[in-house]
Coordinates of C-alpha atoms in Angstrom, one line a residue:
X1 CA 0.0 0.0 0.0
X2 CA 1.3 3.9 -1.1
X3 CA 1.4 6.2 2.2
X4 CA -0.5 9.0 2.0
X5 CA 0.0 12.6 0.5
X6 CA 1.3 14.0 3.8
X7 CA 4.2 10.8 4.4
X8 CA 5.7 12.4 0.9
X9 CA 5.1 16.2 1.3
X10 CA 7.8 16.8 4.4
X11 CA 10.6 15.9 2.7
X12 CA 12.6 17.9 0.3
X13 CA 14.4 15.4 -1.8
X14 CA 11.6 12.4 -1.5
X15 CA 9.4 11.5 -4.8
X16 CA 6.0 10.4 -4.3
X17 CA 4.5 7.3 -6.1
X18 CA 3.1 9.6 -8.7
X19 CA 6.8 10.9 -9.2
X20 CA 6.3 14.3 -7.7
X21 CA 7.9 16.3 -5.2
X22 CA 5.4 17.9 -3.1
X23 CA 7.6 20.4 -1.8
X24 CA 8.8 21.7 -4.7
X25 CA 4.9 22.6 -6.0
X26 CA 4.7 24.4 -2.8
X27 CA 6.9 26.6 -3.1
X28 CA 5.7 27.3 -6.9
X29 CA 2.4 27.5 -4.8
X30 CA 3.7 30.4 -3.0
X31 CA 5.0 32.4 -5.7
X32 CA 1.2 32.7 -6.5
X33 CA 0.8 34.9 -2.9
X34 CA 3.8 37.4 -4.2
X35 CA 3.5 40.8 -6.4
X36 CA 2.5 40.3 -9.7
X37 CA 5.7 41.0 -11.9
X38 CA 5.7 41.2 -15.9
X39 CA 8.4 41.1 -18.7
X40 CA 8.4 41.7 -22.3
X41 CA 11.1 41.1 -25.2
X42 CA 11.5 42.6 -28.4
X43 CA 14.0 43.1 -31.0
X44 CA 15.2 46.4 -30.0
X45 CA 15.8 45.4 -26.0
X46 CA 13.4 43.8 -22.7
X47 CA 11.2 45.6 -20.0
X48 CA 10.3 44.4 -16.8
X49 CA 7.1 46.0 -14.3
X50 CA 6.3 44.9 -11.4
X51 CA 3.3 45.8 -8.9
X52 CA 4.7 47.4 -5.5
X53 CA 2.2 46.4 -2.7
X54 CA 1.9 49.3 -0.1
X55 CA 0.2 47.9 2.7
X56 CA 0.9 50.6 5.1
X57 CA 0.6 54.5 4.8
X58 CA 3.5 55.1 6.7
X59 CA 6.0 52.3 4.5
X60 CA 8.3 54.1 2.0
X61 CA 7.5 52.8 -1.3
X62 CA 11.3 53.3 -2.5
X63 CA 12.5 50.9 0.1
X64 CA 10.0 48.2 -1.9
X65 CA 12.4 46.3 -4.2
X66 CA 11.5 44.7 -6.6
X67 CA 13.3 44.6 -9.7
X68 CA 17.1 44.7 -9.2
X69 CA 20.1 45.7 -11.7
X70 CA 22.3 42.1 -11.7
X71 CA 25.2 43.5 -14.0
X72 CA 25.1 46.9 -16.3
X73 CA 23.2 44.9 -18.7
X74 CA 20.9 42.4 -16.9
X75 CA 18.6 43.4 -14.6
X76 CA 16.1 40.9 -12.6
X77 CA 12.5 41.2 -11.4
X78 CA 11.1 38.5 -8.8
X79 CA 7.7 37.4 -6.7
X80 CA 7.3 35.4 -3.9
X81 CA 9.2 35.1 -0.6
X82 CA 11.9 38.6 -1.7
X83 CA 14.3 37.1 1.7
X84 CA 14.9 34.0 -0.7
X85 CA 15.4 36.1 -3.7
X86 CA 18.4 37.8 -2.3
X87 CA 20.6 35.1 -2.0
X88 CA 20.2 34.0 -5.4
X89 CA 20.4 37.5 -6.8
X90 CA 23.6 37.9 -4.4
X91 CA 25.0 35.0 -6.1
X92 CA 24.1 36.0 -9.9
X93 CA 26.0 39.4 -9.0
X94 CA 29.5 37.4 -7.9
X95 CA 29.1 34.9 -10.5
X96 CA 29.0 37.9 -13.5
X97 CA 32.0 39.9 -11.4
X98 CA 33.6 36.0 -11.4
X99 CA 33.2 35.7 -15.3
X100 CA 33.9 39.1 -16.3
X101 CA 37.3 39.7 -14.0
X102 CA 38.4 36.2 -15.1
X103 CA 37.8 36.4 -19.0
X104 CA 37.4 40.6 -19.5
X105 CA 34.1 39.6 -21.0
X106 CA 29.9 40.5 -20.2
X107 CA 28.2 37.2 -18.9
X108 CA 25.6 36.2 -21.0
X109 CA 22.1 36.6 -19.3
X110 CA 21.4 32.7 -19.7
X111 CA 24.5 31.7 -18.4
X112 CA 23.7 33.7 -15.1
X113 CA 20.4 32.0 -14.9
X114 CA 22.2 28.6 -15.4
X115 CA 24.7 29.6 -12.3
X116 CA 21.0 30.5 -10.1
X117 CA 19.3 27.4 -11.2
X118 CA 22.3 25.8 -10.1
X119 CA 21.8 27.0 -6.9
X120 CA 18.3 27.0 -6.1
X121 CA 18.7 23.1 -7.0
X122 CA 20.8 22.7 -4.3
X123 CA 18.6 22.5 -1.4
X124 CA 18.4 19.4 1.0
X125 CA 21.4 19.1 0.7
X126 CA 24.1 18.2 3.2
X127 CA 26.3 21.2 2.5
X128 CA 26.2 24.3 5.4
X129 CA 25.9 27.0 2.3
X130 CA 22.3 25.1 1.3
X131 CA 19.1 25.9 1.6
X132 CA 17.3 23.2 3.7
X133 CA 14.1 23.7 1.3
X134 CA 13.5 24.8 -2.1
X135 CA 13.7 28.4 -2.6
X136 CA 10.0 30.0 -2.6
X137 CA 10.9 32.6 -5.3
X138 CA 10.4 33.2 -9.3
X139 CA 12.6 35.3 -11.1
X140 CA 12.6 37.0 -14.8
X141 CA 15.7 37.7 -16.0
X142 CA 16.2 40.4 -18.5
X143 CA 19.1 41.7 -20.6
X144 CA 21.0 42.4 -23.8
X145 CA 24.2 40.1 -24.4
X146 CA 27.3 41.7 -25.8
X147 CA 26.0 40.1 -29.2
X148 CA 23.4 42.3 -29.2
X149 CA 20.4 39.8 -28.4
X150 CA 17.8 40.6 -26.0
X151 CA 16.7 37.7 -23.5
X152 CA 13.8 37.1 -21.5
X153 CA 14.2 34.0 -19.1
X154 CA 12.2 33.0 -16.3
X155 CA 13.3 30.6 -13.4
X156 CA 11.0 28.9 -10.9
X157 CA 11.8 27.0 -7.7
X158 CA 12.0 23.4 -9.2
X159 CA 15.6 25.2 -10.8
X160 CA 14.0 25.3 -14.4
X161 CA 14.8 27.8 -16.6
X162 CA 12.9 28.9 -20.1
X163 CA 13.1 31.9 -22.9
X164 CA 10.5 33.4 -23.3
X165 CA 8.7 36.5 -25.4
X166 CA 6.4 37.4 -23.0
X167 CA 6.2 36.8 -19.2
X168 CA 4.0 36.9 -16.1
X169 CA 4.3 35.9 -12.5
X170 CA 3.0 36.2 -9.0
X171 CA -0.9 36.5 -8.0
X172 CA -2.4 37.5 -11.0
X173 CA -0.1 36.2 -13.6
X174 CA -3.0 33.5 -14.6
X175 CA -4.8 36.1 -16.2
X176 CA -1.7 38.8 -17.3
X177 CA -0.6 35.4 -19.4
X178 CA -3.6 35.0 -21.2
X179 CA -3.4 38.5 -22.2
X180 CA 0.0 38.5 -23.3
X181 CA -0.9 36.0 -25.4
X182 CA -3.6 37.5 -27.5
X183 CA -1.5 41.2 -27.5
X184 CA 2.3 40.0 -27.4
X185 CA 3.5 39.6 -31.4
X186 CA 7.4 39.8 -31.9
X187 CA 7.7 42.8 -34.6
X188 CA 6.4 45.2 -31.6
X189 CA 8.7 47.6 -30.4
X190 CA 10.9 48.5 -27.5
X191 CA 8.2 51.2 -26.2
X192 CA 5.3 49.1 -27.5
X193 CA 6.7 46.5 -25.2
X194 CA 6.6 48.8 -22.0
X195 CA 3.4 50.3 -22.8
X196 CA 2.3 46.4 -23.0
X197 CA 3.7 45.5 -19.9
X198 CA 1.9 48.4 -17.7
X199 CA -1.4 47.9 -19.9
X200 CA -1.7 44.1 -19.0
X201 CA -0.2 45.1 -14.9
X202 CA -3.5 47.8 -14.5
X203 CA -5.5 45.3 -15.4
X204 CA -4.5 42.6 -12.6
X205 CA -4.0 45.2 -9.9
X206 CA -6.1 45.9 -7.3
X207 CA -5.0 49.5 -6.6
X208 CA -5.2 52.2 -8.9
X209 CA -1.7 52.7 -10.5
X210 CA 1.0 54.9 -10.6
X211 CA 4.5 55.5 -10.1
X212 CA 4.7 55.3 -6.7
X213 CA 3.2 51.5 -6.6
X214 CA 5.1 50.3 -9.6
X215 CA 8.8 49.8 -10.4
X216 CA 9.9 49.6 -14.6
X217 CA 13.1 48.5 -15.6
X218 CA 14.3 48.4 -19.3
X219 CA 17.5 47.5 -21.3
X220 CA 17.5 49.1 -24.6
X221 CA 20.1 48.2 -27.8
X222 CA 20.5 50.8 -30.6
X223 CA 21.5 53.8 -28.5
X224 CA 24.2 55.2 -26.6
X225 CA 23.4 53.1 -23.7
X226 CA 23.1 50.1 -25.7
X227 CA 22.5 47.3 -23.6
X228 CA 22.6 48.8 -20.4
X229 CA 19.9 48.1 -17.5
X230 CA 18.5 50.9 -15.5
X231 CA 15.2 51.8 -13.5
X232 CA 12.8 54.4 -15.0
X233 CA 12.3 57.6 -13.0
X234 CA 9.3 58.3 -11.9
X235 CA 8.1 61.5 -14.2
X236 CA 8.5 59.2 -17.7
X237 CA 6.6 56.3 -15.7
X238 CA 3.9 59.1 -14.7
X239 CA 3.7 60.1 -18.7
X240 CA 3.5 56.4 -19.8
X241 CA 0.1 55.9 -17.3
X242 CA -1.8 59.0 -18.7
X243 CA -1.3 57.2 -22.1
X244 CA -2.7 54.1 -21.0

């Protein structure tokens, strides 16, 4: 006779009968509780937004991060537990200083994802730098490789990692998928992308938005910062939600 669900679902690196480890669709579970976070690739560079939940009058929206610059041009947006996220974003900055100082070349973006997968399939393990559970965290990774390619990727707990055109994760990312889907078509442009992104975020957002309860990142080819990351200020996010 099999056990039941709950003799497989306490341990981290135990397969049920079915083949599945409970543990690990937890955790994917409870990406589905964070900030709903979207990203968008095109020809001419990727955009990230992400929803800023302000639970509190009296919190400082600027001290909510959550889409961080990983090297000048790759920057990162996650949902779910952000304490989890840190250590694997702490880790993609070392390994792109690593590569860099050691072959005086950019890291590609997928290769940094490769090096966090790496490490968010480490847990259970024995070893005292481990997690002792999966890491309860999604992240899209965005950036411009020295080729000049733009790359979306998104990671989830189980260590997977996939391109992809169009992105959504967190709470409402269910529905901000099905949208991307019907609006996302690869000949848009740069600026069509973020105007895509923050269209398809109003619409799974509870609170009305602006720029204090959103964060926009972009890395843009074709210019003088080509393929650099940065955060948008808030005055051009202010004149891209009037347009909306």
């Amino acid at each position: 006779m099999f056990q039941s669900r709950a003799e497989y679902d306490r341990g981290v690196n135990v397969f049920s009968p079915e083949g599945r480890i409970f543990q690990v669709e937890y955790a994917i579970e409870a990406i589905k509780l964070g900030s709903t976070a979207i990203g968008v690739q095109t020809k001419e560079g990727v955009c990230l937004a992400v929803e800023r939940r302000i639970t509190s009058s009296l919190m400082i929206p600027s001290s909510i991060e959550k889409i961080v610059e990983v090297d000048e041009h790759i920057g990162c947006a996650m949902s779910g537990l952000i304490a989890d996220s840190r250590i694997l974003i702490d880790h993609a900055r070392v390994e792109a200083q690593n590569h860099w100082f050691t072959f005086n070349e950019k890291m590609s973006v997928e290769s940094v994802t490769q090096s966090v997968s790496n490490l968010a399939l480490s847990f259970g393990e024995t070893d005292r730098n481990s997690m002792s559970r999966p890491f309860g965290v999604a992240i899209l990774m965005a950036g411009v490789d020295e080729n000049g390619e733009s790359v979306l990727l998104h990671m989830d707990p189980s260590g997977t990692y996939l391109k992809y055109g169009a992105k959504a994760i967190g709470a409402g990312s269910e529905g901000a998928q099905a949208t991307l889907e019907e609006q996302y078509h690869k000949s848009m442009t740069l600026d069509e992308g973020i105007k895509l992104c923050l269209t398809v975020l109003k619409q799974v957002m509870e609170e009305k938005m602006s720029s204090t309860n959103i964060e926009v990142g972009v890395c843009r080819k074709n210019q003088e910062d080509a393929g650099k990351f940065h955060l948008m200020k808030k005055e051009p996010i202010d004149e891209l939600i009037k347009t909306l």
